[in-house]
Tab-separated table of N, CA and C in Angstrom:
chain	number	residue	atom	x	y	z
G	205	MET	N	16.801	8.721	7.414
G	205	MET	CA	17.337	9.240	5.391
G	205	MET	C	15.791	9.877	5.443
G	206	PRO	N	15.836	10.238	4.021
G	206	PRO	CA	14.200	10.514	2.894
G	206	PRO	C	13.763	9.498	3.777
G	207	ARG	N	11.968	9.163	3.041
G	207	ARG	CA	11.848	8.427	2.460
G	207	ARG	C	10.267	8.653	2.040
G	208	VAL	N	10.229	8.068	0.961
G	208	VAL	CA	8.826	8.545	0.128
G	208	VAL	C	8.124	6.859	-0.927
G	209	VAL	N	6.782	7.357	0.260
G	209	VAL	CA	6.256	6.606	-0.212
G	209	VAL	C	5.262	6.595	-2.371
G	210	VAL	N	5.962	5.044	-1.893
G	210	VAL	CA	4.928	4.984	-4.137
G	210	VAL	C	3.211	4.555	-3.580
G	211	ASN	N	2.067	4.747	-3.480
G	211	ASN	CA	1.845	3.926	-3.806
G	211	ASN	C	0.271	3.008	-5.063
G	212	VAL	N	0.573	2.308	-5.197
G	212	VAL	CA	0.181	1.687	-5.923
G	212	VAL	C	-1.139	1.252	-6.917
G	213	MET	N	-2.867	1.448	-7.092
G	213	MET	CA	-3.802	0.539	-6.939
G	213	MET	C	-4.661	0.197	-7.652
G	214	PRO	N	-5.390	-0.957	-7.999
G	214	PRO	CA	-6.018	-1.112	-9.714
G	214	PRO	C	-6.988	-0.359	-9.526
G	215	LYS	N	-6.659	0.359	-11.116
G	215	LYS	CA	-7.712	1.715	-11.879
G	215	LYS	C	-8.773	1.312	-11.738
G	216	PRO	N	-10.329	1.767	-11.358
G	216	PRO	CA	-10.849	2.318	-10.234
G	216	PRO	C	-12.348	1.445	-11.860
G	217	GLU	N	-12.112	1.256	-13.409
G	217	GLU	CA	-12.864	0.862	-14.115
G	217	GLU	C	-11.958	-0.952	-14.678
G	218	ILE	N	-10.157	-1.952	-13.686
G	218	ILE	CA	-10.306	-2.964	-13.026
G	218	ILE	C	-11.310	-3.123	-12.199
G	219	LEU	N	-10.894	-4.693	-12.810
G	219	LEU	CA	-12.029	-5.890	-12.016
G	219	LEU	C	-11.192	-6.233	-11.056
G	220	ASP	N	-11.103	-5.972	-9.396
G	220	ASP	CA	-10.265	-6.616	-8.825
G	220	ASP	C	-10.306	-7.445	-7.079
G	221	PRO	N	-10.145	-8.791	-8.358
G	221	PRO	CA	-9.940	-10.196	-7.379
G	221	PRO	C	-9.691	-10.387	-6.068
G	222	GLN	N	-8.403	-9.123	-5.533
G	222	GLN	CA	-8.040	-9.306	-5.083
G	222	GLN	C	-8.756	-8.581	-3.685
G	223	GLY	N	-8.985	-7.657	-3.623
G	223	GLY	CA	-10.175	-7.122	-3.148
G	223	GLY	C	-12.130	-7.645	-2.946
G	224	LYS	N	-11.848	-8.498	-3.877
G	224	LYS	CA	-12.642	-9.130	-3.871
G	224	LYS	C	-12.997	-9.928	-2.921
G	225	ALA	N	-11.759	-10.416	-2.549
G	225	ALA	CA	-12.691	-11.860	-2.646
G	225	ALA	C	-12.131	-11.445	-0.226
G	226	VAL	N	-10.938	-10.365	-0.507
G	226	VAL	CA	-10.570	-9.591	1.078
G	226	VAL	C	-12.428	-9.474	1.237
G	227	THR	N	-13.427	-8.725	0.710
G	227	THR	CA	-14.257	-7.719	0.519
G	227	THR	C	-15.330	-9.501	1.676
G	228	GLY	N	-15.743	-10.140	0.197
G	228	GLY	CA	-15.557	-11.367	1.087
G	228	GLY	C	-15.489	-12.246	2.774
G	229	ALA	N	-14.525	-12.041	2.167
G	229	ALA	CA	-14.310	-12.626	3.854
G	229	ALA	C	-14.331	-11.725	4.779
G	230	LEU	N	-13.700	-10.501	5.036
G	230	LEU	CA	-14.753	-9.650	5.898
G	230	LEU	C	-15.868	-10.261	6.288
G	231	ARG	N	-17.119	-10.044	4.782
G	231	ARG	CA	-17.971	-10.350	5.677
G	231	ARG	C	-18.809	-11.965	5.869
G	232	ARG	N	-18.448	-12.672	5.499
G	232	ARG	CA	-18.193	-13.527	6.004
G	232	ARG	C	-17.511	-13.548	8.266
G	233	LEU	N	-16.277	-13.085	8.082
G	233	LEU	CA	-16.181	-12.585	8.932
G	233	LEU	C	-16.882	-11.671	10.527
G	234	GLY	N	-18.245	-11.517	9.025
G	234	GLY	CA	-18.861	-10.003	10.489
G	234	GLY	C	-18.929	-8.623	10.335
G	235	PHE	N	-17.314	-8.454	9.642
G	235	PHE	CA	-17.477	-6.831	8.874
G	235	PHE	C	-17.973	-6.961	7.791
G	236	ASP	N	-19.552	-6.302	7.842
G	236	ASP	CA	-20.152	-6.574	6.674
G	236	ASP	C	-20.370	-4.126	6.583
G	237	GLY	N	-20.962	-4.110	5.564
G	237	GLY	CA	-20.887	-2.270	4.530
G	237	GLY	C	-19.597	-2.335	4.332
G	238	MET	N	-18.670	-2.916	4.151
G	238	MET	CA	-17.129	-2.353	3.726
G	238	MET	C	-17.125	-2.955	2.785
G	239	SER	N	-16.426	-2.066	1.428
G	239	SER	CA	-15.594	-2.633	-0.360
G	239	SER	C	-14.321	-2.292	0.212
G	240	VAL	N	-13.491	-2.922	-0.352
G	240	VAL	CA	-12.333	-3.055	-0.495
G	240	VAL	C	-11.109	-3.277	-1.629
G	241	ARG	N	-10.454	-2.320	-2.526
G	241	ARG	CA	-9.533	-2.612	-2.511
G	241	ARG	C	-8.480	-2.283	-3.016
G	242	GLN	N	-8.151	-3.765	-3.215
G	242	GLN	CA	-5.822	-4.034	-2.610
G	242	GLN	C	-5.537	-3.495	-4.640
G	243	GLY	N	-5.015	-2.675	-3.552
G	243	GLY	CA	-3.109	-2.033	-3.776
G	243	GLY	C	-1.617	-2.591	-3.378
G	244	LYS	N	-0.833	-1.769	-3.831
G	244	LYS	CA	0.420	-2.008	-2.980
G	244	LYS	C	1.113	-1.071	-2.646
G	245	ARG	N	1.918	-0.640	-1.511
G	245	ARG	CA	2.040	0.062	-1.424
G	245	ARG	C	4.276	-0.169	-0.721
G	246	PHE	N	4.668	0.987	-1.732
G	246	PHE	CA	6.120	0.175	-1.231
G	246	PHE	C	6.913	1.933	-1.313
G	247	GLU	N	7.365	1.760	0.116
G	247	GLU	CA	8.496	2.924	1.123
G	247	GLU	C	9.695	2.939	0.396
G	248	ILE	N	10.442	3.925	-0.032
G	248	ILE	CA	11.820	3.929	-0.453
G	248	ILE	C	11.803	4.602	0.034
G	249	GLU	N	13.512	4.907	0.896
G	249	GLU	CA	14.075	4.810	1.023
G	249	GLU	C	15.564	5.622	0.447
G	250	VAL	N	15.774	6.889	0.435
G	250	VAL	CA	16.934	7.399	-1.230
G	250	VAL	C	18.708	8.398	0.503
G	251	ASP	N	19.079	7.181	-0.417
G	251	ASP	CA	19.888	8.303	0.396
G	251	ASP	C	20.344	9.548	-0.874
G	252	GLY	N	21.138	9.957	1.280
G	252	GLY	CA	21.163	11.917	0.663
G	252	GLY	C	19.699	12.761	0.899
G	253	GLU	N	19.998	13.401	0.386
G	253	GLU	CA	18.480	14.397	0.531
G	253	GLU	C	17.844	13.884	-1.163
G	254	LEU	N	16.322	15.305	-0.096
G	254	LEU	CA	15.802	14.686	-1.518
G	254	LEU	C	15.278	16.079	-1.875
G	255	THR	N	16.299	15.996	-3.171
G	255	THR	CA	15.706	16.923	-3.938
G	255	THR	C	14.514	16.796	-5.017
G	256	PRO	N	13.996	17.084	-6.189
G	256	PRO	CA	14.001	17.135	-6.561
G	256	PRO	C	13.288	16.376	-7.709
G	257	GLU	N	14.818	16.505	-8.316
G	257	GLU	CA	15.025	15.609	-9.540
G	257	GLU	C	14.931	14.359	-9.370
G	258	LEU	N	15.616	14.664	-7.599
G	258	LEU	CA	15.329	13.061	-7.226
G	258	LEU	C	13.645	12.731	-6.660
G	259	LEU	N	13.504	12.652	-7.041
G	259	LEU	CA	12.077	13.174	-6.659
G	259	LEU	C	10.628	12.617	-8.385
G	260	ALA	N	11.871	13.215	-9.470
G	260	ALA	CA	11.207	12.912	-10.120
G	260	ALA	C	11.564	12.333	-10.736
G	261	ARG	N	12.635	11.178	-10.708
G	261	ARG	CA	13.124	9.963	-10.872
G	261	ARG	C	11.633	8.799	-9.953
G	262	ILE	N	12.035	8.902	-9.169
G	262	ILE	CA	11.235	7.976	-8.164
G	262	ILE	C	10.156	7.639	-8.914
G	263	GLU	N	9.424	9.192	-9.633
G	263	GLU	CA	8.248	9.096	-10.136
G	263	GLU	C	8.297	8.097	-11.906
G	264	GLU	N	9.337	8.262	-12.340
G	264	GLU	CA	10.116	7.438	-13.582
G	264	GLU	C	10.240	5.742	-12.828
G	265	ALA	N	11.163	6.545	-12.171
G	265	ALA	CA	10.573	4.184	-11.353
G	265	ALA	C	9.169	4.233	-11.464
G	266	ALA	N	8.419	4.471	-11.003
G	266	ALA	CA	6.697	3.779	-10.482
G	266	ALA	C	6.130	3.601	-11.275
G	267	GLU	N	6.808	4.151	-12.518
G	267	GLU	CA	6.065	4.129	-13.593
G	267	GLU	C	6.764	3.011	-14.449
G	268	THR	N	8.010	3.052	-14.499
G	268	THR	CA	8.590	2.250	-15.560
G	268	THR	C	8.340	0.570	-15.253
G	269	LEU	N	8.780	0.143	-13.106
G	269	LEU	CA	9.091	-0.934	-12.642
G	269	LEU	C	7.476	-1.313	-11.474
G	270	LEU	N	7.461	-0.269	-10.394
G	270	LEU	CA	6.719	-0.004	-10.110
G	270	LEU	C	5.168	-1.212	-10.463
G	271	ALA	N	4.509	-0.119	-11.344
G	271	ALA	CA	3.225	0.793	-11.176
G	271	ALA	C	2.945	-0.293	-13.082
G	272	ASN	N	2.055	-1.255	-12.735
G	272	ASN	CA	1.568	-1.088	-14.670
G	272	ASN	C	-0.125	-0.293	-14.886
G	273	THR	N	1.120	0.352	-15.295
G	273	THR	CA	0.229	1.297	-16.208
G	273	THR	C	-1.260	1.274	-16.859
G	274	VAL	N	-0.939	0.262	-17.582
G	274	VAL	CA	-1.754	-0.148	-18.210
G	274	VAL	C	-3.711	-0.593	-17.163
G	275	ILE	N	-3.111	-1.519	-16.274
G	275	ILE	CA	-3.879	-1.738	-14.779
G	275	ILE	C	-4.275	-0.697	-13.834
G	276	GLU	N	-3.074	-0.364	-13.738
G	276	GLU	CA	-3.362	0.256	-12.380
G	276	GLU	C	-2.170	2.557	-12.444
G	277	SER	N	-3.260	2.383	-11.073
G	277	SER	CA	-2.544	3.785	-10.840
G	277	SER	C	-1.591	4.166	-9.847
G	278	PHE	N	-0.767	5.578	-9.723
G	278	PHE	CA	-0.229	5.781	-9.081
G	278	PHE	C	0.012	6.600	-9.281
G	279	ASP	N	0.243	7.168	-7.010
G	279	ASP	CA	1.141	8.248	-6.958
G	279	ASP	C	2.261	8.262	-5.223
G	280	VAL	N	3.187	8.987	-5.862
G	280	VAL	CA	4.447	9.578	-5.530
G	280	VAL	C	4.935	10.358	-4.270
G	281	VAL	N	4.219	9.821	-2.953
G	281	VAL	CA	4.349	10.755	-1.604
G	281	VAL	C	5.742	11.372	-0.649
G	282	ALA	N	5.887	12.730	-0.411
G	282	ALA	CA	7.544	12.186	-0.633
G	282	ALA	C	6.788	12.112	1.288
G	283	ASP	N	7.888	11.491	2.472
G	283	ASP	CA	6.556	11.490	3.237
G	283	ASP	C	7.627	11.778	4.063
H	118	MET	N	-18.475	8.150	-0.992
H	118	MET	CA	-18.628	7.517	0.864
H	118	MET	C	-17.004	7.151	1.613
H	119	PRO	N	-17.649	7.304	2.981
H	119	PRO	CA	-16.084	8.008	3.066
H	119	PRO	C	-15.035	6.386	2.736
H	120	ARG	N	-14.180	6.674	3.319
H	120	ARG	CA	-13.191	6.006	2.509
H	120	ARG	C	-11.761	5.941	3.656
H	121	VAL	N	-11.963	4.413	3.814
H	121	VAL	CA	-10.384	4.880	5.302
H	121	VAL	C	-9.201	4.029	4.274
H	122	VAL	N	-7.759	3.808	4.655
H	122	VAL	CA	-6.996	2.724	4.007
H	122	VAL	C	-6.614	2.507	5.039
H	123	VAL	N	-6.266	1.345	4.941
H	123	VAL	CA	-4.976	0.805	6.072
H	123	VAL	C	-3.967	-0.087	5.146
H	124	ASN	N	-2.903	0.477	5.916
H	124	ASN	CA	-1.312	0.336	5.428
H	124	ASN	C	-0.724	-1.161	5.716
H	125	VAL	N	-0.221	-2.048	5.279
H	125	VAL	CA	0.957	-2.415	6.005
H	125	VAL	C	1.683	-3.173	5.924
H	126	MET	N	2.187	-3.116	6.502
H	126	MET	CA	4.034	-3.121	5.861
H	126	MET	C	4.747	-4.487	6.515
H	127	PRO	N	5.971	-5.118	5.868
H	127	PRO	CA	5.789	-5.751	6.952
H	127	PRO	C	7.585	-5.257	7.437
H	128	LYS	N	7.051	-6.401	9.158
H	128	LYS	CA	7.588	-5.492	10.397
H	128	LYS	C	9.279	-5.323	9.889
H	129	PRO	N	9.973	-4.721	10.678
H	129	PRO	CA	11.918	-3.573	10.138
H	129	PRO	C	12.685	-5.024	10.383
H	130	GLU	N	12.001	-5.742	11.974
H	130	GLU	CA	13.321	-6.844	11.388
H	130	GLU	C	13.022	-7.514	10.659
H	131	ILE	N	11.646	-8.151	10.098
H	131	ILE	CA	11.784	-9.142	8.991
H	131	ILE	C	11.945	-8.725	8.150
H	132	LEU	N	12.780	-9.428	7.406
H	132	LEU	CA	13.215	-10.112	6.188
H	132	LEU	C	11.862	-9.724	4.846
H	133	ASP	N	12.202	-9.032	3.802
H	133	ASP	CA	11.674	-8.474	3.277
H	133	ASP	C	11.667	-9.443	1.571
H	134	PRO	N	11.979	-10.142	1.725
H	134	PRO	CA	13.181	-10.352	-0.051
H	134	PRO	C	11.459	-9.591	-1.231
H	135	GLN	N	10.695	-8.998	-1.652
H	135	GLN	CA	9.554	-8.092	-2.167
H	135	GLN	C	10.506	-7.344	-2.335
H	136	GLY	N	10.885	-6.269	-1.689
H	136	GLY	CA	11.680	-5.182	-1.360
H	136	GLY	C	12.933	-5.111	-1.609
H	137	LYS	N	13.183	-6.606	-2.019
H	137	LYS	CA	14.677	-6.972	-1.935
H	137	LYS	C	14.617	-6.935	-3.469
H	138	ALA	N	13.993	-7.975	-3.500
H	138	ALA	CA	13.874	-7.681	-5.446
H	138	ALA	C	13.836	-6.518	-5.786
H	139	VAL	N	12.689	-6.105	-5.741
H	139	VAL	CA	12.262	-3.949	-6.700
H	139	VAL	C	13.777	-3.622	-5.886
H	140	THR	N	14.719	-3.800	-5.084
H	140	THR	CA	15.097	-2.740	-4.767
H	140	THR	C	16.555	-2.879	-5.903
H	141	GLY	N	16.821	-4.354	-6.396
H	141	GLY	CA	18.175	-4.790	-7.363
H	141	GLY	C	17.360	-4.819	-8.292
H	142	ALA	N	15.786	-4.966	-8.647
H	142	ALA	CA	15.668	-4.480	-10.397
H	142	ALA	C	15.878	-3.058	-10.498
H	143	LEU	N	15.918	-1.713	-9.515
H	143	LEU	CA	15.726	-0.772	-9.510
H	143	LEU	C	16.948	-0.516	-10.080
H	144	ARG	N	18.102	-1.415	-9.219
H	144	ARG	CA	19.212	-0.297	-9.588
H	144	ARG	C	19.475	-1.402	-10.839
H	145	ARG	N	19.614	-2.433	-11.429
H	145	ARG	CA	19.770	-2.626	-13.325
H	145	ARG	C	19.811	-2.003	-13.958
H	146	LEU	N	18.307	-1.385	-13.596
H	146	LEU	CA	17.695	-0.654	-14.649
H	146	LEU	C	17.972	1.530	-14.163
H	147	GLY	N	18.871	1.133	-13.408
H	147	GLY	CA	20.302	2.701	-13.204
H	147	GLY	C	19.621	3.875	-12.028
H	148	PHE	N	18.785	2.913	-11.448
H	148	PHE	CA	17.739	4.155	-10.696
H	148	PHE	C	18.507	3.352	-8.663
H	149	ASP	N	19.868	4.162	-8.894
H	149	ASP	CA	20.634	3.341	-7.378
H	149	ASP	C	20.155	4.676	-6.332
H	150	GLY	N	20.710	3.676	-4.613
H	150	GLY	CA	20.546	4.306	-3.979
H	150	GLY	C	18.949	4.325	-3.615
H	151	MET	N	17.908	4.284	-4.234
H	151	MET	CA	16.825	3.336	-3.516
H	151	MET	C	16.895	1.819	-2.651
H	152	SER	N	16.276	2.395	-0.491
H	152	SER	CA	15.920	0.844	-0.520
H	152	SER	C	14.643	0.706	-0.646
H	153	VAL	N	13.458	-0.336	-0.834
H	153	VAL	CA	12.437	-0.154	-0.549
H	153	VAL	C	11.874	-0.867	-0.302
H	154	ARG	N	10.934	-1.053	0.396
H	154	ARG	CA	10.623	-2.010	1.325
H	154	ARG	C	8.300	-2.446	0.938
H	155	GLN	N	8.261	-3.456	0.972
H	155	GLN	CA	6.996	-3.017	-0.633
H	155	GLN	C	6.408	-3.583	0.920
H	156	GLY	N	4.520	-3.549	0.576
H	156	GLY	CA	3.912	-3.859	1.164
H	156	GLY	C	2.049	-3.598	0.705
H	157	LYS	N	1.727	-3.786	2.219
H	157	LYS	CA	0.177	-3.836	1.258
H	157	LYS	C	-0.420	-2.702	1.319
H	158	ARG	N	-1.419	-1.930	0.381
H	158	ARG	CA	-3.270	-0.507	0.538
H	158	ARG	C	-3.538	-1.201	0.668
H	159	PHE	N	-4.746	-1.170	1.603
H	159	PHE	CA	-6.415	-1.434	1.502
H	159	PHE	C	-6.980	-0.542	1.911
H	160	GLU	N	-7.663	-0.510	0.009
H	160	GLU	CA	-8.309	1.579	0.785
H	160	GLU	C	-10.108	0.333	1.132
H	161	ILE	N	-10.687	0.735	1.722
H	161	ILE	CA	-11.934	0.632	2.044
H	161	ILE	C	-12.839	1.664	2.134
H	162	GLU	N	-13.838	1.338	1.919
H	162	GLU	CA	-15.274	2.441	1.267
H	162	GLU	C	-16.097	1.195	2.053
H	163	VAL	N	-16.981	2.757	3.023
H	163	VAL	CA	-17.965	2.408	3.878
H	163	VAL	C	-19.197	3.107	3.876
H	164	ASP	N	-20.099	2.165	3.821
H	164	ASP	CA	-22.115	2.222	3.924
H	164	ASP	C	-21.913	3.661	4.940
H	165	GLY	N	-22.691	4.483	4.152
H	165	GLY	CA	-23.064	5.354	5.367
H	165	GLY	C	-21.661	6.583	6.684
H	166	GLU	N	-22.102	7.091	7.638
H	166	GLU	CA	-21.241	7.593	8.014
H	166	GLU	C	-19.596	6.850	8.631
H	167	LEU	N	-18.186	7.668	8.570
H	167	LEU	CA	-17.410	7.552	9.731
H	167	LEU	C	-17.786	7.792	10.977
H	168	THR	N	-18.530	6.954	11.710
H	168	THR	CA	-18.050	7.193	12.891
H	168	THR	C	-16.583	6.310	14.077
H	169	PRO	N	-16.453	6.511	14.592
H	169	PRO	CA	-15.640	6.384	16.025
H	169	PRO	C	-15.965	4.826	15.967
H	170	GLU	N	-16.869	4.569	16.094
H	170	GLU	CA	-17.828	2.784	16.974
H	170	GLU	C	-16.660	2.524	15.155
H	171	LEU	N	-17.045	2.644	14.004
H	171	LEU	CA	-17.098	1.580	12.377
H	171	LEU	C	-15.256	2.144	12.149
H	172	LEU	N	-14.829	2.584	12.607
H	172	LEU	CA	-12.837	3.302	12.758
H	172	LEU	C	-12.299	1.691	14.108
H	173	ALA	N	-13.130	1.786	15.212
H	173	ALA	CA	-12.366	1.415	15.820
H	173	ALA	C	-13.150	-0.337	14.569
H	174	ARG	N	-14.120	-0.618	14.376
H	174	ARG	CA	-14.649	-2.279	14.065
H	174	ARG	C	-13.890	-2.805	12.298
H	175	ILE	N	-12.534	-1.371	11.984
H	175	ILE	CA	-11.847	-1.808	10.428
H	175	ILE	C	-11.041	-2.325	11.388
H	176	GLU	N	-10.084	-1.579	12.667
H	176	GLU	CA	-9.557	-1.285	13.589
H	176	GLU	C	-8.847	-2.846	13.124
H	177	GLU	N	-9.696	-3.878	13.924
H	177	GLU	CA	-10.899	-5.236	14.378
H	177	GLU	C	-10.213	-5.618	13.639
H	178	ALA	N	-11.055	-5.371	12.091
H	178	ALA	CA	-11.402	-6.264	10.833
H	178	ALA	C	-9.548	-6.636	9.820
H	179	ALA	N	-8.521	-5.717	9.634
H	179	ALA	CA	-7.162	-5.076	9.814
H	179	ALA	C	-6.355	-5.977	11.055
H	180	GLU	N	-6.716	-6.318	12.132
H	180	GLU	CA	-5.727	-6.690	12.735
H	180	GLU	C	-5.951	-8.390	12.525
H	181	THR	N	-6.999	-8.341	12.799
H	181	THR	CA	-7.621	-10.216	12.177
H	181	THR	C	-7.278	-10.185	10.888
H	182	LEU	N	-7.457	-9.734	10.171
H	182	LEU	CA	-8.146	-10.128	8.309
H	182	LEU	C	-5.657	-9.488	7.489
H	183	LEU	N	-6.781	-8.350	8.092
H	183	LEU	CA	-5.668	-8.122	6.882
H	183	LEU	C	-4.039	-8.220	6.926
H	184	ALA	N	-3.511	-8.072	7.793
H	184	ALA	CA	-1.857	-8.066	8.594
H	184	ALA	C	-1.738	-9.564	9.252
H	185	ASN	N	-0.701	-9.735	9.329
H	185	ASN	CA	-0.246	-10.073	9.784
H	185	ASN	C	0.471	-10.638	10.218
H	186	THR	N	0.321	-10.052	11.998
H	186	THR	CA	0.765	-9.670	13.018
H	186	THR	C	2.486	-10.077	13.546
H	187	VAL	N	2.621	-11.025	13.255
H	187	VAL	CA	3.787	-11.981	13.564
H	187	VAL	C	4.663	-11.381	13.034
H	188	ILE	N	4.320	-10.701	11.592
H	188	ILE	CA	5.389	-10.609	10.601
H	188	ILE	C	5.473	-9.146	10.039
H	189	GLU	N	4.065	-8.229	10.185
H	189	GLU	CA	3.554	-6.963	10.354
H	189	GLU	C	3.053	-5.990	10.880
H	190	SER	N	3.038	-4.582	10.359
H	190	SER	CA	2.205	-4.097	11.404
H	190	SER	C	1.617	-3.021	10.209
H	191	PHE	N	0.133	-2.307	11.024
H	191	PHE	CA	-0.326	-1.643	10.088
H	191	PHE	C	-0.549	-0.911	11.007
H	192	ASP	N	-1.590	0.504	9.568
H	192	ASP	CA	-1.836	1.499	10.382
H	192	ASP	C	-3.311	1.930	9.424
H	193	VAL	N	-4.456	2.629	9.932
H	193	VAL	CA	-5.960	2.659	10.150
H	193	VAL	C	-5.409	4.512	9.601
H	194	VAL	N	-6.271	5.212	8.577
H	194	VAL	CA	-6.154	6.783	7.965
H	194	VAL	C	-7.443	6.537	7.720
H	195	ALA	N	-8.091	7.661	8.416
H	195	ALA	CA	-9.716	8.126	7.414
H	195	ALA	C	-8.562	8.725	6.678
H	196	ASP	N	-9.233	8.488	5.323
H	196	ASP	CA	-8.771	9.862	4.555
H	196	ASP	C	-10.492	10.524	3.876
């Protein structure tokens, strides 16, 4: 089945407390010099063929439901 | 700065209640024929050059902290 990936990340200007927590935890475990931002990854399996219309529909779904576009950016990648 | 992406997804044999909820919400919004699995995406910016040693270190960090390898699989991608 064709698969589409939607990546949702906090916008660069938005504070990312989860990412900050992970960065701090990594440092405490000895992993220095890394700065982490945490987002979400959605793997979407679609029925049938992946047409440009369907891809546009998934973009719409990402914008409507998967990302909060006030604070998050997203990209859609046919996989 | 070099960037490395770590994708963490629930293993195929593991139930994914978040993904199920998203699939259901999409269907109710009129987005049919999509099956969603939800995972995490970590974008890691590293200081200095991205050496093979550093990449191995990030793999180790992913396995130790970012993914729960009992229920999740991960991959590390230099971006």
